[in-house]
Amino acid sequence: MGVLVLVLLLSAASYGQSHFVEVARELGIDFVHHNGASPQKQLPETNGAGSAFLDYDGDGDWDLYLVNSGDMERGRGTASNQLFRNDGRAFARVDDAAGAPGTSYGMGVAAADYDDDGDPDLYLTAWGLDQFYRREEGGYVDATDEAGLGHAGWTTSAVAFDYDLDGDLDLFAAQYVRFALGEQPWCGREDMGLRFYCDPRVFASTADILYRNDGHGTFSEIGRQAGITGEGNGLGAVAGDYDGDGDPDLYVANDLTPNFHYVNQGDGTFAETGLLAGTALSADGASQAGMGVDAGDIDQDGDLDLFVTNYQLENNGLYRNDGSFYSEISFKAGLGDLSLNYLGFGTGFFDSDNDGYLDLFVGNGHVHDNIEQYDELVTYAQQAQLFRNGGAGVFREVTAESGPAFAASYVVRGSSFGDIDQDGDLDIALVNNGHRFALLRNDGAQGNHLAVALEGRQSNRDGIGARLYLWAGGRRQLREVKAGSGFLSTSQRDPLFGLGTAERIERLEIHWPAGGVQVLKDLAANQRLHVVED
């Protein structure tokens, strides 16, 4: 009897904990990001790169596309982007990334079905020319010129979303600063003879770009006429229906300029409301060094809250959606103090333990590769952090108890989330600047789950922008389907709900971008549900 009681107590204590193991090379992914780091400390060298989970071959498994950068002066060389095919047990590298190796100095990727033909296309952001690869039979074809997406500048994060609700996916492309080779000043500590990467205020800010999908394989740049006119230093971006009016809005994390909060007016234009909404600045009214960003319903009140990673000695920002306005609650939520000694980039809300509440991942890594030579309290490579949601939007750091993958240090830039082994929990892909790729497999989630794969008919094929409400275990959860979040990256398209001990879903409501609502009742847990729009 005593043994039985002990076993039950151990089970109860371990429930809700996560256990992550780094398995990239074990599963066949041997990828190193090359940044071409130079003595001149050219700013783009420290910002890349991102990744995407996508079903490249249509077999139901999540494959991985990884962005490389190369050398800013000499070009890519052997530092090509790589595509790894998931066969359900391991990954195998696809030759020449199936025709999408990238040629510019790579930054990020927004993977989505832009032409509604049922397979994922790739929009690659870069310092230099952005590129667009269309998925066709046999692989990818470079359709950049044809599509009108070869912007020359410094594009960082990109978001695919149907901003005008016409049934196809448009593109938002965040722009960082104007940077040209040979024009960077000397920044650093002259007294120590140390040169650093300059902060973005040394360079001119620029406006972000909005591309409208014309429905014929081409895009038109319409940012200014649509109200996307603010000039900031854009790094992270995420779309979502933040005001609950049925159309997608945009949030942009800017580096040392106020963040942008673009509200969709429903007439083809946006209004920038960051200062009014309370999402532009820190709680004490300062511009912060925004990097990565995500949106999720942390308190299960039916609306999307926002999270932004920032520079060291700046707290990461958690903006709770209170209806018409937001409250910055990072310290109240248990996140503020714990972020001050880190520099965050890739991030995401996800239910790491499948207990039914959205947890939070933050990938860290400094921008100065020589930081340790002049600051003994800060390191270049840093631990990633995992925060468990206690159920009311209050978090507790569980990094130390989340397995060996969280004991290591990384130089994280892009992070993306996908269920690589179809076991019902989300794993994490980390592209590390100038370092080896890491894949954190989640081996600890014990709760039940439901994954939902949408197929739009009147709406875009991927169902991007659909809002899903799920009732199970006495509470309601919310997910929105998105393509592009965190930093430079795209996570798996299918929303995954943790259910805790609930074995059935009482009700699932799908609010499609085209306006229809589908209701499914009494669903079994632990399945991947495929729903076609009525």
Short mmCIF file of C-alpha atoms in Angstrom, two decimals:
data_model
loop_
_atom_site.label_atom_id
_atom_site.label_comp_id
_atom_site.label_asym_id
_atom_site.label_seq_id
_atom_site.Cartn_x
_atom_site.Cartn_y
_atom_site.Cartn_z
CA MET A 1 0.00 0.00 0.00
CA GLY A 2 2.84 2.37 0.86
CA VAL A 3 4.52 1.64 -2.48
CA LEU A 4 1.27 2.37 -4.34
CA VAL A 5 0.85 5.68 -2.53
CA LEU A 6 4.46 6.63 -3.37
CA VAL A 7 3.95 5.84 -7.05
CA LEU A 8 0.78 7.93 -7.15
CA LEU A 9 2.53 10.84 -5.47
CA LEU A 10 5.43 10.69 -7.91
CA SER A 11 3.00 10.63 -10.83
CA ALA A 12 1.15 13.64 -9.51
CA ALA A 13 4.38 15.53 -8.89
CA SER A 14 5.75 14.86 -12.38
CA TYR A 15 2.54 15.67 -14.21
CA GLY A 16 2.84 19.01 -15.90
CA GLN A 17 6.63 18.92 -16.13
CA SER A 18 8.42 18.92 -19.48
CA HIS A 19 11.57 17.07 -20.46
CA PHE A 20 13.49 18.16 -23.56
CA VAL A 21 16.44 16.38 -25.19
CA GLU A 22 18.60 17.82 -27.99
CA VAL A 23 18.42 15.34 -30.89
CA ALA A 24 19.39 17.17 -34.12
CA ARG A 25 22.36 15.06 -35.21
CA GLU A 26 20.86 11.90 -33.74
CA LEU A 27 17.90 12.37 -36.09
CA GLY A 28 20.00 13.24 -39.13
CA ILE A 29 20.16 17.05 -39.06
CA ASP A 30 23.73 18.33 -39.22
CA PHE A 31 23.36 22.02 -40.01
CA VAL A 32 25.63 24.89 -39.06
CA HIS A 33 24.63 28.50 -39.55
CA HIS A 34 27.34 30.61 -41.21
CA ASN A 35 27.25 34.34 -40.57
CA GLY A 36 30.51 35.42 -42.23
CA ALA A 37 31.56 37.27 -39.09
CA SER A 38 34.12 39.93 -39.99
CA PRO A 39 36.43 42.31 -38.08
CA GLN A 40 34.25 45.16 -39.39
CA LYS A 41 31.31 43.93 -37.27
CA GLN A 42 28.74 44.41 -40.02
CA LEU A 43 25.34 44.46 -38.34
CA PRO A 44 23.50 41.80 -40.42
CA GLU A 45 26.09 39.25 -39.31
CA THR A 46 24.58 39.03 -35.86
CA ASN A 47 20.86 38.76 -36.71
CA GLY A 48 20.25 35.57 -38.72
CA ALA A 49 18.61 33.16 -39.13
CA GLY A 50 15.24 31.40 -39.04
CA SER A 51 13.48 28.12 -39.76
CA ALA A 52 10.14 26.69 -40.84
CA PHE A 53 8.18 23.55 -40.06
CA LEU A 54 6.25 22.58 -43.19
CA ASP A 55 4.88 19.46 -44.85
CA TYR A 56 7.00 19.70 -47.98
CA ASP A 57 6.08 16.30 -49.41
CA GLY A 58 2.46 16.00 -48.23
CA ASP A 59 2.99 12.84 -46.19
CA GLY A 60 1.63 14.26 -42.95
CA ASP A 61 4.97 14.71 -41.18
CA TRP A 62 6.55 18.07 -40.38
CA ASP A 63 9.69 18.64 -42.43
CA LEU A 64 12.25 21.37 -41.61
CA TYR A 65 13.56 24.20 -43.74
CA LEU A 66 16.61 25.98 -42.31
CA VAL A 67 17.91 29.35 -43.49
CA ASN A 68 21.61 30.09 -43.82
CA SER A 69 23.37 33.41 -44.40
CA GLY A 70 26.90 33.06 -45.81
CA ASP A 71 29.28 35.98 -46.21
CA MET A 72 28.11 39.53 -46.87
CA GLU A 73 30.93 40.29 -49.31
CA ARG A 74 31.81 36.93 -50.86
CA GLY A 75 28.30 35.50 -51.04
CA ARG A 76 26.83 32.17 -50.02
CA GLY A 77 29.60 29.77 -51.00
CA THR A 78 28.63 26.43 -49.49
CA ALA A 79 26.34 28.02 -46.89
CA SER A 80 23.08 27.14 -48.60
CA ASN A 81 19.67 26.80 -47.01
CA GLN A 82 18.76 23.21 -46.27
CA LEU A 83 15.56 21.19 -46.36
CA PHE A 84 15.26 18.06 -44.24
CA ARG A 85 12.54 15.53 -45.00
CA ASN A 86 10.89 13.86 -42.03
CA ASP A 87 10.03 10.20 -42.62
CA GLY A 88 8.44 9.78 -39.20
CA ARG A 89 11.57 8.34 -37.59
CA ALA A 90 14.43 10.59 -38.70
CA PHE A 91 15.30 13.39 -41.11
CA ALA A 92 17.11 13.16 -44.43
CA ARG A 93 18.62 16.12 -46.24
CA VAL A 94 16.95 16.89 -49.59
CA ASP A 95 19.50 17.66 -52.29
CA ASP A 96 19.76 21.36 -53.17
CA ALA A 97 16.89 22.05 -50.74
CA ALA A 98 14.56 20.72 -53.47
CA GLY A 99 15.43 23.73 -55.62
CA ALA A 100 15.25 26.38 -52.89
CA PRO A 101 18.86 26.84 -51.68
CA GLY A 102 18.67 30.63 -51.37
CA THR A 103 21.26 32.98 -52.81
CA SER A 104 21.00 36.19 -50.76
CA TYR A 105 22.40 36.74 -47.26
CA GLY A 106 19.56 34.88 -45.56
CA MET A 107 17.42 35.99 -42.64
CA GLY A 108 13.99 34.35 -42.32
CA VAL A 109 11.26 32.29 -43.97
CA ALA A 110 7.47 32.44 -44.17
CA ALA A 111 6.22 29.06 -45.41
CA ALA A 112 2.60 28.96 -46.62
CA ASP A 113 0.41 28.01 -49.58
CA TYR A 114 0.32 31.32 -51.42
CA ASP A 115 -1.24 29.91 -54.61
CA ASP A 116 -3.85 27.64 -52.96
CA ASP A 117 -2.65 24.51 -54.72
CA GLY A 118 -2.25 22.44 -51.57
CA ASP A 119 1.49 22.61 -50.93
CA PRO A 120 3.78 25.08 -49.11
CA ASP A 121 5.64 27.81 -50.95
CA LEU A 122 8.58 29.73 -49.45
CA TYR A 123 9.13 33.46 -49.04
CA LEU A 124 12.72 34.06 -47.93
CA THR A 125 13.79 37.31 -46.31
CA ALA A 126 17.34 38.62 -46.52
CA TRP A 127 19.83 41.41 -46.40
CA GLY A 128 19.82 41.87 -50.14
CA LEU A 129 17.18 40.48 -52.47
CA ASP A 130 14.27 38.60 -50.92
CA GLN A 131 13.33 35.42 -52.78
CA PHE A 132 10.13 33.54 -53.50
CA TYR A 133 10.07 29.82 -54.31
CA ARG A 134 6.89 28.25 -55.60
CA ARG A 135 6.31 24.57 -54.85
CA GLU A 136 5.64 22.66 -58.03
CA GLU A 137 5.78 19.03 -59.04
CA GLY A 138 9.30 17.81 -58.44
CA GLY A 139 10.39 20.57 -56.10
CA TYR A 140 10.71 24.34 -55.83
CA VAL A 141 11.01 26.87 -58.65
CA ASP A 142 12.39 30.37 -58.17
CA ALA A 143 9.42 32.62 -58.99
CA THR A 144 10.76 35.81 -57.38
CA ASP A 145 10.65 38.03 -60.47
CA GLU A 146 7.34 36.65 -61.67
CA ALA A 147 5.75 37.18 -58.25
CA GLY A 148 7.17 40.68 -57.75
CA LEU A 149 8.74 39.83 -54.38
CA GLY A 150 12.43 40.59 -54.96
CA HIS A 151 12.73 43.55 -52.61
CA ALA A 152 16.32 44.73 -52.11
CA GLY A 153 16.90 45.96 -48.58
CA TRP A 154 17.01 44.31 -45.18
CA THR A 155 13.87 42.27 -44.58
CA THR A 156 13.64 40.37 -41.30
CA SER A 157 10.46 38.59 -40.16
CA ALA A 158 7.60 37.94 -42.56
CA VAL A 159 3.97 37.01 -41.99
CA ALA A 160 1.55 35.32 -44.40
CA PHE A 161 -2.07 36.36 -43.73
CA ASP A 162 -5.23 37.22 -45.64
CA TYR A 163 -5.49 40.85 -44.66
CA ASP A 164 -8.35 41.67 -47.09
CA LEU A 165 -10.23 38.36 -46.59
CA ASP A 166 -10.41 37.68 -50.32
CA GLY A 167 -9.39 34.03 -49.94
CA ASP A 168 -5.66 34.20 -50.71
CA LEU A 169 -2.61 34.91 -48.60
CA ASP A 170 -0.98 38.32 -48.57
CA LEU A 171 2.46 39.09 -47.13
CA PHE A 172 3.80 41.45 -44.51
CA ALA A 173 7.58 41.96 -44.55
CA ALA A 174 9.23 43.75 -41.62
CA GLN A 175 12.13 46.02 -42.53
CA TYR A 176 15.03 46.65 -40.18
CA VAL A 177 17.42 49.51 -41.11
CA ARG A 178 19.19 50.82 -44.18
CA PHE A 179 22.56 49.10 -44.22
CA ALA A 180 25.18 49.19 -46.99
CA LEU A 181 28.62 47.64 -47.07
CA GLY A 182 31.38 50.09 -46.29
CA GLU A 183 29.11 52.58 -44.56
CA GLN A 184 29.19 51.24 -41.01
CA PRO A 185 30.95 53.49 -38.48
CA TRP A 186 33.28 52.24 -35.78
CA CYS A 187 31.34 51.32 -32.65
CA GLY A 188 32.82 49.94 -29.46
CA ARG A 189 35.15 50.61 -26.55
CA GLU A 190 38.17 52.60 -27.73
CA ASP A 191 39.77 52.35 -24.29
CA MET A 192 39.84 48.56 -24.64
CA GLY A 193 40.36 48.38 -28.40
CA LEU A 194 37.14 46.39 -28.75
CA ARG A 195 34.86 46.89 -31.73
CA PHE A 196 31.16 46.03 -31.33
CA TYR A 197 28.19 45.70 -33.60
CA CYS A 198 26.50 49.12 -33.76
CA ASP A 199 22.99 49.51 -32.41
CA PRO A 200 20.31 50.28 -35.01
CA ARG A 201 20.05 53.97 -34.09
CA VAL A 202 23.28 54.51 -36.03
CA PHE A 203 21.35 53.75 -39.24
CA ALA A 204 18.23 55.17 -40.88
CA SER A 205 14.91 53.48 -40.10
CA THR A 206 12.62 52.38 -42.90
CA ALA A 207 8.96 51.50 -43.48
CA ASP A 208 7.71 47.92 -43.55
CA ILE A 209 6.16 46.39 -46.66
CA LEU A 210 2.70 44.95 -47.30
CA TYR A 211 2.17 42.85 -50.43
CA ARG A 212 -1.34 42.11 -51.69
CA ASN A 213 -1.79 38.75 -53.40
CA ASP A 214 -3.37 39.45 -56.78
CA GLY A 215 -4.50 35.86 -57.10
CA HIS A 216 -2.53 35.11 -60.24
CA GLY A 217 0.83 34.23 -58.78
CA THR A 218 1.80 37.87 -58.43
CA PHE A 219 1.90 40.39 -55.60
CA SER A 220 1.53 44.17 -55.48
CA GLU A 221 3.28 46.35 -52.92
CA ILE A 222 0.54 48.40 -51.24
CA GLY A 223 1.94 49.29 -47.83
CA ARG A 224 1.67 53.06 -48.00
CA GLN A 225 -1.86 53.19 -49.39
CA ALA A 226 -2.88 50.60 -46.78
CA GLY A 227 -1.53 52.71 -43.90
CA ILE A 228 1.68 50.75 -43.25
CA THR A 229 3.73 53.92 -43.12
CA GLY A 230 5.56 53.96 -39.79
CA GLU A 231 9.35 53.92 -40.01
CA GLY A 232 10.78 51.67 -37.32
CA ASN A 233 13.44 49.02 -36.91
CA GLY A 234 11.27 45.95 -37.47
CA LEU A 235 12.52 42.58 -36.26
CA GLY A 236 9.59 40.41 -35.14
CA ALA A 237 6.02 40.31 -36.46
CA VAL A 238 2.84 38.35 -35.82
CA ALA A 239 -0.70 38.62 -37.20
CA GLY A 240 -3.88 37.98 -35.24
CA ASP A 241 -7.39 39.24 -34.71
CA TYR A 242 -6.47 41.25 -31.64
CA ASP A 243 -9.73 43.19 -31.40
CA GLY A 244 -11.99 40.23 -32.21
CA ASP A 245 -13.77 41.89 -35.12
CA GLY A 246 -13.15 39.13 -37.64
CA ASP A 247 -10.19 40.48 -39.62
CA PRO A 248 -6.45 40.10 -38.98
CA ASP A 249 -4.38 42.83 -37.36
CA LEU A 250 -0.59 43.11 -37.15
CA TYR A 251 1.91 43.60 -34.36
CA VAL A 252 5.55 44.48 -35.05
CA ALA A 253 8.43 44.40 -32.54
CA ASN A 254 10.80 47.27 -33.28
CA ASP A 255 14.38 47.59 -32.07
CA LEU A 256 14.75 50.81 -30.01
CA THR A 257 11.75 52.48 -31.64
CA PRO A 258 8.12 52.13 -30.47
CA ASN A 259 6.45 48.86 -31.49
CA PHE A 260 3.70 49.05 -34.12
CA HIS A 261 0.16 47.84 -33.49
CA TYR A 262 -1.72 47.93 -36.79
CA VAL A 263 -5.50 47.54 -36.49
CA ASN A 264 -7.26 46.34 -39.63
CA GLN A 265 -10.02 48.80 -40.52
CA GLY A 266 -11.84 46.32 -42.76
CA ASP A 267 -11.62 48.62 -45.79
CA GLY A 268 -8.17 47.65 -47.03
CA THR A 269 -6.32 49.94 -44.62
CA PHE A 270 -4.71 49.76 -41.19
CA ALA A 271 -4.54 52.27 -38.34
CA GLU A 272 -1.42 52.29 -36.15
CA THR A 273 -2.60 52.40 -32.52
CA GLY A 274 0.38 51.22 -30.46
CA LEU A 275 0.59 54.22 -28.14
CA LEU A 276 -3.17 54.31 -27.61
CA ALA A 277 -3.46 50.55 -27.11
CA GLY A 278 -0.54 50.41 -24.69
CA THR A 279 1.61 48.02 -26.72
CA ALA A 280 4.21 50.42 -28.15
CA LEU A 281 6.41 50.97 -25.10
CA SER A 282 7.50 49.44 -21.82
CA ALA A 283 5.42 49.88 -18.67
CA ASP A 284 7.47 52.97 -17.81
CA GLY A 285 7.05 54.51 -21.26
CA ALA A 286 10.38 53.66 -22.91
CA SER A 287 11.17 52.23 -26.32
CA GLN A 288 12.82 48.85 -25.92
CA ALA A 289 14.96 46.68 -28.17
CA GLY A 290 12.17 44.43 -29.43
CA MET A 291 13.33 41.23 -31.12
CA GLY A 292 10.86 38.32 -31.20
CA VAL A 293 7.10 38.35 -30.71
CA ASP A 294 4.15 36.01 -30.32
CA ALA A 295 0.43 36.17 -29.57
CA GLY A 296 -1.68 33.78 -27.50
CA ASP A 297 -4.49 33.64 -24.97
CA ILE A 298 -2.53 33.22 -21.75
CA ASP A 299 -5.48 33.69 -19.35
CA GLN A 300 -8.23 31.91 -21.34
CA ASP A 301 -10.45 34.97 -21.52
CA GLY A 302 -11.01 34.59 -25.27
CA ASP A 303 -8.61 37.21 -26.65
CA LEU A 304 -4.98 37.31 -27.77
CA ASP A 305 -2.25 38.66 -25.52
CA LEU A 306 1.18 39.73 -26.80
CA PHE A 307 4.74 38.95 -25.78
CA VAL A 308 7.96 40.65 -26.94
CA THR A 309 11.57 39.68 -26.21
CA ASN A 310 14.02 42.51 -25.51
CA TYR A 311 17.66 43.32 -24.84
CA GLN A 312 19.56 42.51 -21.65
CA LEU A 313 18.66 44.76 -18.69
CA GLU A 314 15.31 45.37 -20.40
CA ASN A 315 12.49 43.15 -19.22
CA ASN A 316 10.69 41.14 -21.85
CA GLY A 317 7.22 42.61 -22.35
CA LEU A 318 3.93 40.80 -21.72
CA TYR A 319 0.91 42.80 -22.84
CA ARG A 320 -2.41 41.48 -21.52
CA ASN A 321 -5.38 42.16 -23.78
CA ASP A 322 -8.03 43.84 -21.62
CA GLY A 323 -10.46 44.52 -24.47
CA SER A 324 -9.94 47.98 -25.88
CA PHE A 325 -6.50 48.42 -24.29
CA TYR A 326 -3.55 46.37 -23.05
CA SER A 327 -1.73 46.24 -19.73
CA GLU A 328 2.02 45.49 -19.54
CA ILE A 329 2.12 42.85 -16.81
CA SER A 330 5.48 41.12 -17.20
CA PHE A 331 6.51 41.62 -13.57
CA LYS A 332 3.07 40.72 -12.21
CA ALA A 333 3.08 37.59 -14.37
CA GLY A 334 6.46 36.42 -13.07
CA LEU A 335 8.43 37.14 -16.26
CA GLY A 336 10.00 40.57 -15.76
CA ASP A 337 12.84 39.99 -13.31
CA LEU A 338 13.83 36.68 -14.89
CA SER A 339 14.54 38.25 -18.28
CA LEU A 340 16.87 41.05 -17.22
CA ASN A 341 20.13 39.09 -17.49
CA TYR A 342 19.30 37.68 -20.92
CA LEU A 343 18.98 38.90 -24.49
CA GLY A 344 15.94 37.26 -26.10
CA PHE A 345 15.18 36.53 -29.75
CA GLY A 346 13.09 33.52 -30.79
CA THR A 347 10.01 32.96 -28.68
CA GLY A 348 6.61 31.32 -28.67
CA PHE A 349 3.55 30.42 -26.65
CA PHE A 350 2.91 26.67 -26.63
CA ASP A 351 1.56 24.08 -24.22
CA SER A 352 4.81 22.35 -23.36
CA ASP A 353 3.23 19.84 -20.95
CA ASN A 354 -0.26 19.50 -22.49
CA ASP A 355 -1.99 20.58 -19.30
CA GLY A 356 -4.32 22.92 -21.17
CA TYR A 357 -2.51 26.23 -20.56
CA LEU A 358 -0.12 28.10 -22.84
CA ASP A 359 3.45 28.09 -21.57
CA LEU A 360 6.22 30.33 -22.90
CA PHE A 361 9.60 29.63 -24.52
CA VAL A 362 12.31 32.28 -24.82
CA GLY A 363 15.49 31.63 -26.81
CA ASN A 364 18.45 33.76 -25.73
CA GLY A 365 21.86 34.73 -27.07
CA HIS A 366 23.80 37.98 -27.10
CA VAL A 367 24.49 40.04 -30.22
CA HIS A 368 28.10 40.86 -29.29
CA ASP A 369 30.36 37.84 -29.78
CA ASN A 370 33.02 39.56 -27.64
CA ILE A 371 30.69 40.57 -24.78
CA GLU A 372 32.61 38.43 -22.30
CA GLN A 373 35.78 40.45 -22.83
CA TYR A 374 34.31 43.53 -21.20
CA ASP A 375 31.33 42.36 -19.12
CA GLU A 376 32.08 39.51 -16.74
CA LEU A 377 28.41 39.13 -15.83
CA VAL A 378 27.14 38.40 -19.35
CA THR A 379 27.85 35.58 -21.79
CA TYR A 380 27.49 35.38 -25.56
CA ALA A 381 25.84 31.93 -25.57
CA GLN A 382 23.01 31.77 -23.06
CA GLN A 383 20.50 29.31 -21.70
CA ALA A 384 17.06 29.23 -23.25
CA GLN A 385 14.19 29.66 -20.80
CA LEU A 386 10.90 27.85 -20.31
CA PHE A 387 8.07 29.32 -18.25
CA ARG A 388 5.09 27.25 -17.13
CA ASN A 389 1.67 28.91 -17.05
CA GLY A 390 0.00 28.23 -13.71
CA GLY A 391 -3.45 28.65 -15.23
CA ALA A 392 -4.24 32.35 -14.84
CA GLY A 393 -1.52 33.89 -16.95
CA VAL A 394 1.02 33.80 -14.11
CA PHE A 395 4.23 31.99 -14.99
CA ARG A 396 6.93 30.07 -13.13
CA GLU A 397 10.33 29.43 -14.64
CA VAL A 398 10.91 25.68 -15.08
CA THR A 399 14.13 25.84 -17.12
CA ALA A 400 16.22 23.93 -14.58
CA GLU A 401 13.76 21.04 -14.40
CA SER A 402 13.02 20.74 -18.13
CA GLY A 403 15.71 18.33 -19.21
CA PRO A 404 19.27 18.37 -20.55
CA ALA A 405 18.45 20.49 -23.61
CA PHE A 406 17.74 23.41 -21.29
CA ALA A 407 21.01 22.96 -19.41
CA ALA A 408 22.99 23.85 -22.55
CA SER A 409 23.75 27.33 -23.87
CA TYR A 410 22.88 28.61 -27.34
CA VAL A 411 23.07 31.72 -29.50
CA VAL A 412 19.42 31.55 -30.46
CA ARG A 413 17.93 33.61 -33.23
CA GLY A 414 14.95 31.94 -34.92
CA SER A 415 12.86 29.34 -33.10
CA SER A 416 9.94 27.36 -34.48
CA PHE A 417 7.62 24.72 -33.03
CA GLY A 418 6.44 21.46 -34.54
CA ASP A 419 5.51 17.92 -33.52
CA ILE A 420 8.35 16.08 -35.25
CA ASP A 421 7.41 12.61 -34.02
CA GLN A 422 3.59 12.93 -34.04
CA ASP A 423 3.42 12.07 -30.35
CA GLY A 424 1.08 14.93 -29.54
CA ASP A 425 3.47 17.49 -28.11
CA LEU A 426 5.47 20.33 -29.64
CA ASP A 427 9.22 20.16 -30.19
CA ILE A 428 11.45 23.21 -30.73
CA ALA A 429 13.86 24.05 -33.58
CA LEU A 430 16.64 26.53 -32.81
CA VAL A 431 18.81 28.21 -35.45
CA ASN A 432 21.89 29.51 -33.64
CA ASN A 433 23.84 32.40 -35.10
CA GLY A 434 27.21 31.16 -36.33
CA HIS A 435 26.68 27.85 -34.55
CA ARG A 436 25.17 24.39 -34.97
CA PHE A 437 21.41 23.92 -35.23
CA ALA A 438 19.62 22.41 -32.24
CA LEU A 439 16.41 20.39 -32.17
CA LEU A 440 14.77 20.07 -28.75
CA ARG A 441 12.53 17.01 -28.64
CA ASN A 442 9.75 17.13 -26.06
CA ASP A 443 9.71 13.82 -24.22
CA GLY A 444 7.84 14.87 -21.12
CA ALA A 445 4.33 16.07 -21.94
CA GLN A 446 1.83 13.75 -20.26
CA GLY A 447 -1.52 15.41 -20.95
CA ASN A 448 -3.91 14.41 -23.69
CA HIS A 449 -4.05 16.48 -26.87
CA LEU A 450 -5.87 17.37 -30.07
CA ALA A 451 -4.23 18.58 -33.29
CA VAL A 452 -6.46 20.24 -35.90
CA ALA A 453 -5.54 20.37 -39.60
CA LEU A 454 -7.69 22.81 -41.54
CA GLU A 455 -8.42 22.88 -45.26
CA GLY A 456 -10.03 26.05 -46.46
CA ARG A 457 -12.36 26.28 -49.43
CA GLN A 458 -13.90 29.75 -49.35
CA SER A 459 -11.05 30.83 -47.07
CA ASN A 460 -7.38 30.42 -47.97
CA ARG A 461 -6.35 26.78 -48.35
CA ASP A 462 -4.19 26.76 -45.19
CA GLY A 463 -6.93 28.27 -43.04
CA ILE A 464 -4.49 30.97 -41.90
CA GLY A 465 -6.38 33.37 -39.67
CA ALA A 466 -9.00 30.84 -38.57
CA ARG A 467 -9.90 31.12 -34.90
CA LEU A 468 -10.49 27.88 -32.99
CA TYR A 469 -12.28 27.63 -29.64
CA LEU A 470 -12.13 24.33 -27.77
CA TRP A 471 -14.11 23.29 -24.68
CA ALA A 472 -12.71 20.41 -22.62
CA GLY A 473 -12.06 19.68 -18.97
CA GLY A 474 -14.22 22.57 -17.80
CA ARG A 475 -12.42 25.35 -19.66
CA ARG A 476 -12.24 27.04 -23.03
CA GLN A 477 -9.04 27.43 -25.06
CA LEU A 478 -8.32 29.65 -28.05
CA ARG A 479 -5.86 29.20 -30.91
CA GLU A 480 -5.43 31.12 -34.15
CA VAL A 481 -3.83 29.57 -37.21
CA LYS A 482 -0.81 31.61 -38.23
CA ALA A 483 2.17 31.56 -40.59
CA GLY A 484 5.05 33.60 -39.23
CA SER A 485 5.82 34.45 -35.60
CA GLY A 486 8.63 34.53 -33.06
CA PHE A 487 11.70 35.73 -34.93
CA LEU A 488 12.34 35.00 -38.62
CA SER A 489 10.42 31.72 -38.43
CA THR A 490 7.28 29.71 -39.17
CA SER A 491 5.90 27.07 -36.82
CA GLN A 492 3.70 24.15 -37.81
CA ARG A 493 0.38 25.25 -39.25
CA ASP A 494 -1.88 22.87 -37.31
CA PRO A 495 -2.91 24.18 -33.87
CA LEU A 496 -2.22 21.71 -31.08
CA PHE A 497 -4.30 21.82 -27.90
CA GLY A 498 -3.21 20.28 -24.61
CA LEU A 499 -6.14 18.71 -22.77
CA GLY A 500 -4.72 17.63 -19.42
CA THR A 501 -6.67 14.62 -18.17
CA ALA A 502 -9.70 15.30 -20.38
CA GLU A 503 -10.35 12.34 -22.67
CA ARG A 504 -13.01 13.98 -24.82
CA ILE A 505 -13.58 17.41 -26.31
CA GLU A 506 -17.05 18.70 -25.59
CA ARG A 507 -17.10 21.28 -28.38
CA LEU A 508 -14.80 22.66 -31.05
CA GLU A 509 -15.76 25.86 -32.88
CA ILE A 510 -13.88 26.91 -36.00
CA HIS A 511 -14.38 30.49 -37.12
CA TRP A 512 -13.10 30.63 -40.68
CA PRO A 513 -11.62 33.80 -42.22
CA ALA A 514 -14.42 33.81 -44.82
CA GLY A 515 -16.97 34.19 -42.00
CA GLY A 516 -18.40 30.70 -41.61
CA VAL A 517 -18.49 28.85 -38.31
CA GLN A 518 -18.24 25.06 -37.98
CA VAL A 519 -19.10 23.27 -34.76
CA LEU A 520 -17.97 19.75 -33.88
CA LYS A 521 -19.04 18.00 -30.69
CA ASP A 522 -17.97 15.07 -28.55
CA LEU A 523 -14.57 14.43 -30.10
CA ALA A 524 -12.04 11.89 -28.90
CA ALA A 525 -8.73 13.12 -27.56
CA ASN A 526 -5.29 12.16 -28.89
CA GLN A 527 -5.92 12.49 -32.60
CA ARG A 528 -5.12 14.73 -35.54
CA LEU A 529 -8.44 15.99 -36.81
CA HIS A 530 -8.75 17.05 -40.47
CA VAL A 531 -11.53 19.60 -41.02
CA VAL A 532 -12.58 20.85 -44.46
CA GLU A 533 -14.40 24.17 -44.60
CA ASP A 534 -18.13 23.82 -45.34
#
